[in-house]
PDB file of C-alpha atoms in Angstrom:
ATOM      1  CA  MET A  28      -8.822 -13.991  -9.946  1.00  0.00           C
ATOM      2  CA  MET A  29      -5.968 -11.495 -10.195  1.00  0.00           C
ATOM      3  CA  ASP A  30      -8.451  -8.690 -10.776  1.00  0.00           C
ATOM      4  CA  GLU A  31     -10.432  -9.609  -7.667  1.00  0.00           C
ATOM      5  CA  LEU A  32      -7.224  -9.703  -5.711  1.00  0.00           C
ATOM      6  CA  ARG A  33      -6.152  -6.353  -7.063  1.00  0.00           C
ATOM      7  CA  GLU A  34      -9.503  -4.862  -6.101  1.00  0.00           C
ATOM      8  CA  LEU A  35      -9.217  -6.260  -2.604  1.00  0.00           C
ATOM      9  CA  TYR A  36      -5.708  -4.856  -2.320  1.00  0.00           C
ATOM     10  CA  GLN A  37      -6.879  -1.452  -3.471  1.00  0.00           C
ATOM     11  CA  GLU A  38      -9.718  -1.523  -0.960  1.00  0.00           C
ATOM     12  CA  VAL A  39      -7.343  -2.349   1.876  1.00  0.00           C
ATOM     13  CA  ILE A  40      -4.924   0.385   0.822  1.00  0.00           C
ATOM     14  CA  LEU A  41      -7.707   2.939   0.435  1.00  0.00           C
ATOM     15  CA  ASP A  42      -9.180   1.989   3.784  1.00  0.00           C
ATOM     16  CA  HIS A  43      -5.873   2.377   5.614  1.00  0.00           C
ATOM     17  CA  GLY A  44      -5.086   5.473   3.561  1.00  0.00           C
ATOM     18  CA  LYS A  45      -8.345   7.153   4.556  1.00  0.00           C
ATOM     19  CA  ASN A  46      -8.569   5.821   8.112  1.00  0.00           C
ATOM     20  CA  PRO A  47      -5.009   5.252   9.230  1.00  0.00           C
ATOM     21  CA  ARG A  48      -4.625   3.252  12.430  1.00  0.00           C
ATOM     22  CA  ASN A  49      -2.457   4.608  15.231  1.00  0.00           C
ATOM     23  CA  PHE A  50      -2.375   8.094  13.741  1.00  0.00           C
ATOM     24  CA  ARG A  51      -1.324   9.974  16.862  1.00  0.00           C
ATOM     25  CA  HIS A  52       1.620  11.134  18.922  1.00  0.00           C
ATOM     26  CA  PRO A  53       1.920   8.963  22.039  1.00  0.00           C
ATOM     27  CA  ASP A  54       3.084  10.969  25.050  1.00  0.00           C
ATOM     28  CA  ASP A  55       5.317   8.199  26.283  1.00  0.00           C
ATOM     29  CA  ALA A  56       7.136   7.459  23.011  1.00  0.00           C
ATOM     30  CA  ASN A  57      10.870   7.228  23.670  1.00  0.00           C
ATOM     31  CA  ARG A  58      12.056   6.918  20.068  1.00  0.00           C
ATOM     32  CA  GLU A  59      11.080   8.782  16.951  1.00  0.00           C
ATOM     33  CA  ALA A  60      12.315   9.243  13.425  1.00  0.00           C
ATOM     34  CA  LYS A  61      11.246  11.222  10.409  1.00  0.00           C
ATOM     35  CA  GLY A  62      10.616   9.812   6.964  1.00  0.00           C
ATOM     36  CA  GLU A  63      10.424  12.107   3.964  1.00  0.00           C
ATOM     37  CA  ASN A  64       9.852  11.465   0.302  1.00  0.00           C
ATOM     38  CA  PRO A  65      10.206  14.835  -1.455  1.00  0.00           C
ATOM     39  CA  MET A  66       9.035  13.392  -4.771  1.00  0.00           C
ATOM     40  CA  CYS A  67       5.616  12.601  -3.376  1.00  0.00           C
ATOM     41  CA  GLY A  68       5.520  15.152  -0.597  1.00  0.00           C
ATOM     42  CA  ASP A  69       5.173  12.381   1.983  1.00  0.00           C
ATOM     43  CA  ARG A  70       6.368  13.384   5.438  1.00  0.00           C
ATOM     44  CA  PHE A  71       5.914  11.213   8.475  1.00  0.00           C
ATOM     45  CA  MET A  72       7.097  11.042  12.020  1.00  0.00           C
ATOM     46  CA  VAL A  73       7.134   7.549  13.443  1.00  0.00           C
ATOM     47  CA  TYR A  74       6.931   7.203  17.225  1.00  0.00           C
ATOM     48  CA  LEU A  75       7.902   4.121  19.163  1.00  0.00           C
ATOM     49  CA  LYS A  76       7.672   3.205  22.782  1.00  0.00           C
ATOM     50  CA  LEU A  77      10.385   0.642  23.363  1.00  0.00           C
ATOM     51  CA  LYS A  78      10.573  -1.125  26.658  1.00  0.00           C
ATOM     52  CA  ASP A  79      12.952  -3.974  27.449  1.00  0.00           C
ATOM     53  CA  GLY A  80      13.575  -4.477  23.733  1.00  0.00           C
ATOM     54  CA  VAL A  81       9.883  -4.757  22.865  1.00  0.00           C
ATOM     55  CA  VAL A  82       7.788  -2.357  20.788  1.00  0.00           C
ATOM     56  CA  GLU A  83       5.072  -1.558  23.314  1.00  0.00           C
ATOM     57  CA  ASP A  84       3.522   1.167  21.237  1.00  0.00           C
ATOM     58  CA  VAL A  85       3.971   2.517  17.743  1.00  0.00           C
ATOM     59  CA  ALA A  86       2.222   5.372  16.014  1.00  0.00           C
ATOM     60  CA  PHE A  87       2.785   7.910  13.291  1.00  0.00           C
ATOM     61  CA  GLN A  88       1.757  11.353  12.170  1.00  0.00           C
ATOM     62  CA  GLY A  89       2.223  13.347   9.035  1.00  0.00           C
ATOM     63  CA  ARG A  90       0.814  13.325   5.564  1.00  0.00           C
ATOM     64  CA  GLY A  91       1.368  11.313   2.479  1.00  0.00           C
ATOM     65  CA  CYS A  92      -0.214   9.582  -0.457  1.00  0.00           C
ATOM     66  CA  ALA A  93      -2.580   6.659   0.081  1.00  0.00           C
ATOM     67  CA  ILE A  94       0.180   4.087  -0.332  1.00  0.00           C
ATOM     68  CA  SER A  95       2.593   5.605   2.165  1.00  0.00           C
ATOM     69  CA  THR A  96      -0.193   6.280   4.664  1.00  0.00           C
ATOM     70  CA  ALA A  97      -1.606   2.767   4.289  1.00  0.00           C
ATOM     71  CA  SER A  98       1.837   1.248   4.649  1.00  0.00           C
ATOM     72  CA  ALA A  99       2.562   3.273   7.794  1.00  0.00           C
ATOM     73  CA  SER A 100      -0.820   2.339   9.224  1.00  0.00           C
ATOM     74  CA  MET A 101      -0.357  -1.370   8.533  1.00  0.00           C
ATOM     75  CA  MET A 102       3.176  -1.247   9.867  1.00  0.00           C
ATOM     76  CA  THR A 103       1.969   0.105  13.213  1.00  0.00           C
ATOM     77  CA  GLU A 104      -0.472  -2.796  13.441  1.00  0.00           C
ATOM     78  CA  VAL A 105       2.024  -5.548  12.681  1.00  0.00           C
ATOM     79  CA  ILE A 106       5.027  -4.415  14.720  1.00  0.00           C
ATOM     80  CA  ARG A 107       3.277  -3.647  17.989  1.00  0.00           C
ATOM     81  CA  GLY A 108       4.269  -6.238  20.556  1.00  0.00           C
ATOM     82  CA  LYS A 109       7.249  -7.399  18.505  1.00  0.00           C
ATOM     83  CA  THR A 110      10.815  -7.393  19.763  1.00  0.00           C
ATOM     84  CA  GLU A 111      13.270  -4.989  18.143  1.00  0.00           C
ATOM     85  CA  ALA A 112      14.814  -7.924  16.259  1.00  0.00           C
ATOM     86  CA  GLU A 113      11.416  -9.080  14.982  1.00  0.00           C
ATOM     87  CA  ALA A 114      10.492  -5.560  13.898  1.00  0.00           C
ATOM     88  CA  LYS A 115      13.797  -5.223  12.029  1.00  0.00           C
ATOM     89  CA  ALA A 116      13.320  -8.626  10.374  1.00  0.00           C
ATOM     90  CA  LEU A 117       9.853  -7.525   9.245  1.00  0.00           C
ATOM     91  CA  PHE A 118      11.360  -4.319   7.855  1.00  0.00           C
ATOM     92  CA  GLU A 119      13.981  -6.269   5.875  1.00  0.00           C
ATOM     93  CA  THR A 120      11.468  -8.799   4.596  1.00  0.00           C
ATOM     94  CA  PHE A 121       8.927  -6.119   3.720  1.00  0.00           C
ATOM     95  CA  HIS A 122      11.629  -4.161   1.917  1.00  0.00           C
ATOM     96  CA  ASP A 123      12.461  -7.272  -0.132  1.00  0.00           C
ATOM     97  CA  LEU A 124       8.769  -7.827  -0.783  1.00  0.00           C
ATOM     98  CA  CYS A 125       8.506  -4.366  -2.311  1.00  0.00           C
ATOM     99  CA  THR A 126      11.761  -4.401  -4.243  1.00  0.00           C
ATOM    100  CA  LYS A 127      12.550  -7.956  -5.331  1.00  0.00           C
ATOM    101  CA  ASP A 128      10.879 -10.632  -7.368  1.00  0.00           C
ATOM    102  CA  ASP A 129       8.962 -13.307  -5.526  1.00  0.00           C
ATOM    103  CA  HIS A 130      11.621 -15.975  -5.692  1.00  0.00           C
ATOM    104  CA  ASP A 131      14.282 -13.634  -4.446  1.00  0.00           C
ATOM    105  CA  HIS A 132      13.339 -13.097  -0.798  1.00  0.00           C
ATOM    106  CA  GLY A 133      16.316 -13.471   1.453  1.00  0.00           C
ATOM    107  CA  HIS A 134      15.690 -14.785   4.929  1.00  0.00           C
ATOM    108  CA  HIS A 135      16.112 -12.307   7.710  1.00  0.00           C
ATOM    109  CA  GLY A 136      15.483 -14.513  10.656  1.00  0.00           C
ATOM    110  CA  PRO A 137      12.085 -15.793  11.704  1.00  0.00           C
ATOM    111  CA  VAL A 138       9.339 -13.631  10.278  1.00  0.00           C
ATOM    112  CA  ASP A 139       5.742 -13.446  11.362  1.00  0.00           C
ATOM    113  CA  GLU A 140       4.001 -15.170   8.435  1.00  0.00           C
ATOM    114  CA  ASP A 141       0.672 -13.703   9.440  1.00  0.00           C
ATOM    115  CA  ALA A 142       2.071 -10.184   9.316  1.00  0.00           C
ATOM    116  CA  MET A 143       3.701 -10.809   5.948  1.00  0.00           C
ATOM    117  CA  GLU A 144       0.440 -12.094   4.560  1.00  0.00           C
ATOM    118  CA  ARG A 145      -1.270  -8.867   5.553  1.00  0.00           C
ATOM    119  CA  LEU A 146       1.537  -6.809   4.063  1.00  0.00           C
ATOM    120  CA  MET A 147       1.330  -8.638   0.728  1.00  0.00           C
ATOM    121  CA  VAL A 148      -1.308  -6.113  -0.319  1.00  0.00           C
ATOM    122  CA  LEU A 149       1.515  -3.608  -0.688  1.00  0.00           C
ATOM    123  CA  SER A 150       3.720  -5.841  -2.816  1.00  0.00           C
ATOM    124  CA  GLY A 151       2.041  -4.533  -5.957  1.00  0.00           C
ATOM    125  CA  VAL A 152       4.279  -1.476  -5.750  1.00  0.00           C
ATOM    126  CA  ARG A 153       7.061  -3.625  -7.206  1.00  0.00           C
ATOM    127  CA  GLN A 154       5.563  -2.931 -10.626  1.00  0.00           C
ATOM    128  CA  PHE A 155       5.833   0.807 -10.008  1.00  0.00           C
ATOM    129  CA  PRO A 156       9.376   1.529  -8.847  1.00  0.00           C
ATOM    130  CA  VAL A 157       8.484   5.137  -8.151  1.00  0.00           C
ATOM    131  CA  ARG A 158       5.920   3.946  -5.564  1.00  0.00           C
ATOM    132  CA  VAL A 159       8.323   1.682  -3.715  1.00  0.00           C
ATOM    133  CA  LYS A 160       9.595   4.687  -1.784  1.00  0.00           C
ATOM    134  CA  CYS A 161       6.045   5.460  -0.696  1.00  0.00           C
ATOM    135  CA  ALA A 162       5.487   1.945   0.583  1.00  0.00           C
ATOM    136  CA  THR A 163       8.778   1.699   2.468  1.00  0.00           C
ATOM    137  CA  LEU A 164       9.010   5.262   3.813  1.00  0.00           C
ATOM    138  CA  ALA A 165       7.473   4.697   7.245  1.00  0.00           C
ATOM    139  CA  TRP A 166       9.362   1.410   7.566  1.00  0.00           C
ATOM    140  CA  HIS A 167      12.708   3.131   7.060  1.00  0.00           C
ATOM    141  CA  ALA A 168      11.691   5.673   9.713  1.00  0.00           C
ATOM    142  CA  MET A 169      10.626   2.900  12.093  1.00  0.00           C
ATOM    143  CA  ASN A 170      13.936   1.133  11.563  1.00  0.00           C
ATOM    144  CA  ALA A 171      15.818   4.376  12.181  1.00  0.00           C
ATOM    145  CA  ALA A 172      13.785   4.942  15.355  1.00  0.00           C
ATOM    146  CA  ILE A 173      14.712   1.478  16.627  1.00  0.00           C
ATOM    147  CA  GLU A 174      18.368   2.138  15.896  1.00  0.00           C
ATOM    148  CA  GLY A 175      18.208   5.630  17.373  1.00  0.00           C
ATOM    149  CA  GLU A 176      18.884   6.806  20.872  1.00  0.00           C
ATOM    150  CA  ASP A 177      16.268   7.025  23.581  1.00  0.00           C
ATOM    151  CA  LYS A 178      14.807  10.466  23.982  1.00  0.00           C
ATOM    152  CA  ALA A 179      15.310  11.807  27.460  1.00  0.00           C
ATOM    153  CA  SER A 180      11.836  11.708  28.940  1.00  0.00           C
ATOM    154  CA  SER A 181      10.737  14.979  30.471  1.00  0.00           C
ATOM    155  CA  GLU A 182       9.454  13.768  33.801  1.00  0.00           C
TER     156      GLU A 182
END
């Protein structure tokens, strides 16, 4: 059973790694942040369009290993349409998922169970501490973008 699960997880990660979703630079993004992991050579820009406290659009560009690319891709899928608070709670919970043992998840407010279920495929990085940075890179950038200042739009 575990092996089947592992294979499924690898397929999902490879799929997102090869065909990342939301790999673009939206013209109307009003927040952005860079994530870099020099060890792996991962470099991403995460772009958010925040409106009235809601993530209306989220995308990323850059290059990285399959895990960081897959994680960024999946992140863009699960945080679109979320409020800033929900996106931050997902970041905290995902970070715990990647860094702590199963029984050790703190609660960071209400979390979208459906989203967490999809993100479970990345929890395998816990066994490889050096990969945790890959999995959480885009999330840290997203969090920084939410906490950042609006970019003056050039209209």
